[in-house]
Short mmCIF file of C-alpha atoms in Angstrom, two decimals:
data_model
loop_
_atom_site.label_atom_id
_atom_site.label_comp_id
_atom_site.label_asym_id
_atom_site.label_seq_id
_atom_site.Cartn_x
_atom_site.Cartn_y
_atom_site.Cartn_z
CA MET A 30 6.68 14.37 19.94
CA GLY A 31 6.02 15.56 23.50
CA ASP A 32 8.63 16.60 26.07
CA LYS A 33 8.55 13.15 27.67
CA MET A 34 8.81 9.87 25.80
CA LYS A 35 8.17 6.39 27.12
CA LYS A 36 9.36 3.10 25.66
CA VAL A 37 6.59 0.58 25.09
CA GLU A 38 7.24 -3.15 25.03
CA ASN A 39 6.83 -4.36 21.46
CA PRO A 40 8.36 -7.65 20.21
CA ASN A 41 8.33 -6.41 16.61
CA GLY A 42 10.55 -3.34 17.08
CA LEU A 43 11.19 -0.11 18.99
CA GLU A 44 8.07 1.80 20.05
CA LEU A 45 8.02 5.17 21.80
CA THR A 46 5.03 7.19 22.99
CA GLY A 47 4.95 10.88 23.89
CA ASP A 48 3.02 12.62 26.63
CA ASP A 49 1.10 14.47 23.91
CA GLY A 50 -0.38 11.21 22.54
CA SER A 51 2.11 10.85 19.69
CA SER A 52 3.89 7.58 18.94
CA LEU A 53 6.86 6.33 16.93
CA PHE A 54 7.57 2.77 15.80
CA ILE A 55 10.67 1.41 14.05
CA GLY A 56 10.75 -2.23 12.97
CA GLU A 57 12.25 -4.40 10.24
CA GLY A 58 11.60 -2.57 6.98
CA ARG A 59 8.95 -0.44 8.64
CA PHE A 60 8.66 3.01 10.17
CA SER A 61 5.55 4.77 11.45
CA TYR A 62 4.74 7.99 13.27
CA THR A 63 1.42 9.41 14.40
CA SER A 64 0.94 12.78 16.06
CA SER A 65 -1.98 11.74 18.28
CA VAL A 66 -3.97 8.71 19.36
CA ALA A 67 -6.89 9.82 17.19
CA GLU A 68 -5.00 9.91 13.88
CA GLN A 69 -5.35 6.18 13.17
CA ASP A 70 -9.10 6.43 13.74
CA ILE A 71 -9.33 9.34 11.28
CA LEU A 72 -7.42 7.29 8.70
CA TYR A 73 -9.70 4.31 9.27
CA LEU A 74 -12.78 6.42 8.50
CA LEU A 75 -11.04 8.17 5.61
CA GLN A 76 -10.18 4.87 3.91
CA GLY A 77 -13.78 3.77 4.22
CA ALA A 78 -15.16 7.08 2.96
CA TYR A 79 -12.88 7.13 -0.08
CA TYR A 80 -12.83 3.39 -0.76
CA SER A 81 -13.60 3.62 -4.47
CA GLU A 82 -11.02 6.37 -5.07
CA LEU A 83 -8.32 4.40 -3.24
CA GLN A 84 -8.38 1.46 -5.61
CA TYR A 85 -4.83 1.10 -6.93
CA GLN A 86 -5.51 0.44 -10.60
CA LYS A 87 -8.12 3.16 -10.92
CA ASP A 88 -6.15 6.06 -9.43
CA ARG A 89 -2.54 5.30 -10.27
CA ALA A 90 -2.58 6.95 -13.70
CA ASN A 91 -4.64 9.97 -12.62
CA ALA A 92 -3.28 10.60 -9.13
CA ASP A 93 -1.38 13.74 -10.15
CA GLU A 94 -4.65 15.39 -11.13
CA LEU A 95 -6.26 14.82 -7.72
CA VAL A 96 -4.02 16.98 -5.54
CA GLN A 97 -1.99 20.13 -5.89
CA GLU A 98 1.44 19.46 -7.38
CA LYS A 99 3.15 21.52 -4.68
CA VAL A 100 1.61 19.31 -1.98
CA VAL A 101 2.93 16.19 -3.71
CA GLN A 102 6.43 17.59 -4.18
CA LYS A 103 6.66 18.70 -0.54
CA ALA A 104 5.55 15.24 0.56
CA ILE A 105 8.13 13.55 -1.67
CA LYS A 106 10.92 15.72 -0.27
CA LYS A 107 9.86 14.88 3.28
CA VAL A 108 9.80 11.18 2.45
CA GLU A 109 13.24 11.34 0.86
CA THR A 110 14.64 12.66 4.14
CA VAL A 111 13.09 9.76 6.08
CA CYS A 112 13.83 6.90 3.64
CA GLU A 113 17.41 6.43 2.50
CA LEU A 114 16.76 5.85 -1.20
CA GLU A 115 19.43 4.40 -3.47
CA LYS A 116 20.62 6.18 -6.61
CA ASP A 117 18.35 4.15 -8.89
CA GLU A 118 15.25 4.72 -6.73
CA THR A 119 12.61 7.44 -7.01
CA VAL A 120 9.27 8.17 -5.36
CA ASN A 121 6.00 8.32 -7.30
CA LEU A 122 2.43 9.17 -6.38
CA LEU A 123 -0.04 6.27 -6.35
CA VAL A 124 -3.04 7.91 -4.70
CA GLY A 125 -3.68 11.50 -3.67
CA MET A 126 -6.69 13.43 -2.51
CA LYS A 127 -7.78 16.45 -0.55
CA VAL A 128 -9.79 15.29 2.45
CA ASP A 129 -13.36 16.55 2.93
CA ALA A 130 -14.29 16.61 6.62
CA ASN A 131 -18.00 16.19 5.87
CA ARG A 132 -17.38 13.02 3.91
CA VAL A 133 -15.36 11.50 6.76
CA LEU A 134 -18.04 12.45 9.30
CA GLU A 135 -20.73 10.91 7.10
CA ARG A 136 -18.74 7.66 7.09
CA GLN A 137 -18.47 7.80 10.87
CA GLN A 138 -22.24 8.25 11.19
CA LEU A 139 -22.81 5.31 8.84
CA GLU A 140 -20.58 3.07 10.94
CA MET A 141 -22.35 4.18 14.10
CA GLU A 142 -25.65 3.10 12.57
CA LYS A 143 -24.55 -0.06 10.74
CA MET A 144 -21.49 -1.36 12.62
CA ASP A 145 -22.06 -0.25 16.22
CA LEU A 146 -19.06 2.08 16.23
CA GLN A 147 -20.60 3.97 19.15
CA SER A 148 -19.88 1.08 21.52
CA SER A 149 -16.16 1.26 20.65
CA ILE A 150 -16.24 5.02 21.33
CA ASP A 151 -17.99 4.48 24.66
CA ILE A 152 -15.30 2.09 25.96
CA GLY A 153 -12.41 4.19 24.62
CA LYS A 154 -11.28 1.89 21.81
CA PHE A 155 -12.17 4.48 19.16
CA HIS A 156 -11.91 8.26 19.30
CA GLU A 157 -14.91 10.09 17.90
CA VAL A 158 -13.85 12.36 15.04
CA THR A 159 -15.13 15.94 15.00
CA GLU A 160 -15.13 18.52 12.22
CA ASP A 161 -12.34 20.58 13.79
CA MET A 162 -9.94 17.61 13.52
CA ILE A 163 -9.82 17.93 9.71
CA SER A 164 -8.80 21.30 8.30
CA ASP A 165 -9.17 22.63 4.76
CA GLU A 166 -5.50 21.75 4.12
CA CYS A 167 -5.64 18.04 4.91
CA TYR A 168 -4.41 15.63 2.23
CA TYR A 169 -4.10 11.87 2.09
CA LEU A 170 -1.31 10.49 -0.09
CA VAL A 171 0.07 7.06 -0.90
CA LEU A 172 3.53 7.04 -2.47
CA GLY A 173 5.35 4.17 -4.14
CA ILE A 174 8.98 3.38 -4.86
CA VAL A 175 10.32 3.00 -8.39
CA LYS A 176 13.60 1.14 -8.90
CA ASN A 177 15.36 1.02 -12.28
CA ARG A 178 12.18 2.63 -13.69
CA ILE A 179 10.11 -0.35 -12.48
CA PRO A 180 7.68 0.20 -9.55
CA LEU A 181 7.77 -2.03 -6.50
CA MET A 182 4.52 -3.76 -5.57
CA GLY A 183 2.54 -1.26 -3.53
CA THR A 184 -0.78 -1.13 -1.74
CA GLN A 185 -4.30 -1.78 -3.08
CA GLU A 186 -2.97 -4.41 -5.49
CA PRO A 187 -5.05 -7.29 -6.89
CA ALA A 188 -4.91 -10.23 -4.48
CA LEU A 189 -1.82 -12.41 -4.81
CA ILE A 190 -2.47 -16.01 -5.80
CA THR A 191 0.41 -18.15 -4.56
CA ALA A 192 1.22 -21.82 -4.07
CA ASP A 193 2.35 -21.24 -0.48
CA GLU A 194 -0.40 -19.68 1.63
CA ASP A 195 2.06 -18.98 4.45
CA ALA A 196 4.51 -17.01 2.27
CA ILE A 197 4.78 -13.30 3.09
CA TYR A 198 4.87 -11.04 0.01
CA GLN A 199 5.67 -7.63 1.50
CA SER A 200 4.29 -4.51 -0.20
CA THR A 201 6.33 -1.31 -0.38
CA TYR A 202 4.57 2.04 0.08
CA ILE A 203 4.50 5.25 2.10
CA GLU A 204 1.17 6.43 3.48
CA LEU A 205 0.86 10.08 4.56
CA PHE A 206 -1.79 12.23 6.23
CA ILE A 207 -0.73 15.86 5.82
CA ASP A 208 -2.16 19.03 7.34
CA GLY A 209 -0.64 22.09 5.70
CA GLU A 210 3.10 21.90 6.37
CA SER A 211 2.80 19.20 9.03
CA ILE A 212 2.79 15.41 8.74
CA ARG A 213 0.13 14.12 11.11
CA ASP A 214 0.66 10.48 10.25
CA ILE A 215 3.21 8.54 8.20
CA ASN A 216 3.47 4.81 7.65
CA VAL A 217 6.43 3.40 5.70
CA MET A 218 6.22 -0.27 4.73
CA GLY A 219 8.52 -2.73 2.98
CA MET A 220 11.75 -0.70 2.96
CA PHE A 221 14.40 -3.41 2.67
CA THR A 222 17.83 -3.71 1.05
CA LEU A 223 17.51 -6.93 -0.94
CA GLU A 224 19.05 -8.58 -3.96
CA ILE A 225 17.30 -7.80 -7.24
CA GLN A 226 17.11 -10.33 -10.03
CA ASN A 227 18.74 -9.37 -13.34
CA THR A 228 16.28 -7.49 -15.59
CA GLU A 229 18.39 -7.10 -18.72
CA GLU A 230 16.35 -9.63 -20.70
CA LEU A 231 12.65 -9.63 -19.93
CA ILE A 232 9.87 -11.43 -21.74
CA SER A 233 7.24 -9.20 -23.32
CA ALA A 234 3.78 -8.53 -21.92
CA GLU A 235 2.37 -10.49 -24.88
CA GLU A 236 4.49 -13.53 -23.97
CA ALA A 237 3.37 -13.29 -20.36
CA CYS A 238 -0.25 -13.01 -21.49
CA GLU A 239 0.17 -16.21 -23.48
CA THR A 240 1.15 -17.98 -20.26
CA ILE A 241 -2.15 -16.89 -18.72
CA ARG A 242 -4.11 -18.00 -21.80
CA GLU A 243 -2.48 -21.43 -21.79
CA LYS A 244 -3.21 -21.79 -18.09
CA TYR A 245 -6.89 -20.97 -18.56
CA ASP A 246 -7.17 -23.16 -21.67
CA MET A 247 -6.22 -26.13 -19.49
CA GLN A 248 -9.01 -25.32 -17.03
CA ILE A 249 -12.73 -25.83 -17.49
CA LEU A 250 -14.09 -22.32 -17.01
CA SER A 251 -17.80 -21.75 -16.62
CA GLU A 252 -17.53 -17.99 -17.01
CA SER A 253 -15.67 -15.44 -19.10
CA TYR A 254 -12.87 -13.24 -17.79
CA THR A 255 -11.44 -9.88 -18.81
CA ILE A 256 -7.88 -8.61 -18.45
CA ASP A 257 -8.38 -4.99 -17.41
CA LYS A 258 -4.79 -3.87 -17.04
CA VAL A 259 -1.23 -5.15 -17.45
CA TRP A 260 1.89 -3.64 -15.90
CA LEU A 261 5.43 -4.56 -14.93
CA GLU A 262 6.55 -4.32 -11.30
CA TYR A 263 9.00 -5.75 -8.79
CA ILE A 264 7.62 -8.20 -6.25
CA TYR A 265 9.40 -9.20 -3.07
CA VAL A 266 9.60 -13.01 -3.14
CA PRO A 267 10.41 -14.43 0.31
CA ASP A 268 12.61 -17.41 1.05
CA THR A 269 9.94 -19.66 2.51
CA GLN A 270 12.57 -21.82 4.22
CA ALA A 271 14.19 -18.87 6.01
CA ASP A 272 13.72 -17.92 9.66
CA ASN A 273 12.46 -14.44 8.75
CA MET A 274 10.47 -14.18 5.51
CA TYR A 275 10.17 -10.40 5.95
CA THR A 276 13.88 -9.83 5.31
CA GLN A 277 15.16 -13.00 3.64
CA GLY A 278 14.30 -13.20 -0.02
CA ASN A 279 14.85 -11.26 -3.23
CA ILE A 280 13.03 -8.86 -5.55
CA GLN A 281 11.93 -10.21 -8.93
CA PRO A 282 10.16 -8.54 -11.88
CA TYR A 283 6.66 -9.77 -12.71
CA TRP A 284 4.08 -8.94 -15.32
CA CYS A 285 0.90 -8.25 -13.36
CA PHE A 286 -2.59 -8.80 -14.77
CA ALA A 287 -5.69 -7.26 -13.18
CA ILE A 288 -8.55 -9.60 -14.10
CA THR A 289 -12.30 -9.50 -13.54
CA ASN A 290 -14.96 -12.15 -13.95
CA GLU A 291 -18.57 -12.53 -12.85
CA GLU A 292 -17.52 -13.13 -9.22
CA GLY A 293 -15.17 -10.16 -8.84
CA SER A 294 -11.58 -9.15 -9.46
CA TYR A 295 -8.22 -10.76 -8.81
CA GLY A 296 -4.66 -10.79 -10.11
CA GLU A 297 -2.29 -13.08 -11.96
CA ARG A 298 1.51 -12.68 -11.97
CA VAL A 299 4.00 -14.02 -14.51
CA ASN A 300 7.75 -13.87 -13.86
CA ALA A 301 9.17 -11.43 -16.41
CA VAL A 302 12.49 -13.32 -16.60
CA THR A 303 11.52 -17.01 -16.46
CA GLY A 304 7.91 -16.86 -17.62
CA GLY A 305 6.90 -18.81 -14.51
CA ASP A 306 3.52 -18.44 -12.80
CA LEU A 307 3.66 -17.01 -9.26
CA ALA A 308 0.53 -19.02 -8.42
CA TYR A 309 2.72 -22.12 -8.75
CA GLY A 310 5.60 -20.60 -6.80
CA GLU A 311 7.59 -19.83 -9.97
#
């Protein structure tokens, strides 16, 4: 950060800004740093430009092939120095890509034409991105946390269907924008120390799938559905009666089903210990 730092009033945590445009935020289970005021705008355009590649289910298995291994390993080491991981926790790559400046600029032009981005630039709410802001060594990575060999729910997941619309199901992930050896932007979400439910005896994926079948058999469905992918992961389940649902709850294992029908895609979750349906708060 710059030579001078200024504290900014923020009810959600500690926020500092530097005279060079950098900023640092530390809150409950969250840490973020950006090297300049324009970095968030670059990331916004990047996520729009690479929308299809950033889909969680599509890229998770092939992420290692999308970026240089040395870039990933350096990023993981940097993250391990920031996040105090426990002995049974490791970091894995969910999404990784080398950033093409032309593709980001094309997205910016599209938003200028279709979404009136230029007006936001004119009043200073958005910083226009130029080609020199993105070098040939820029990479965008999303890392996840694995605990006891089971991943924690990350970003770009199928939408959660829950009985309580006000419940907060916090994702855990680390988002990085790297330029060579430097981290230009890092966003760490959902880093809590919470109780984890016993996972010694889990139901099988087939048993969990039967729960979904029985649920759908009881409904009158006018269209077919397809289960595209099934995986086991930890989900942070908040205590909905607590004062702070971000930090009061526990982590439970769920079988997750990515499902598509004629209207789109969504997710179903079955508790891997009890067999309960998360949609019913189980």
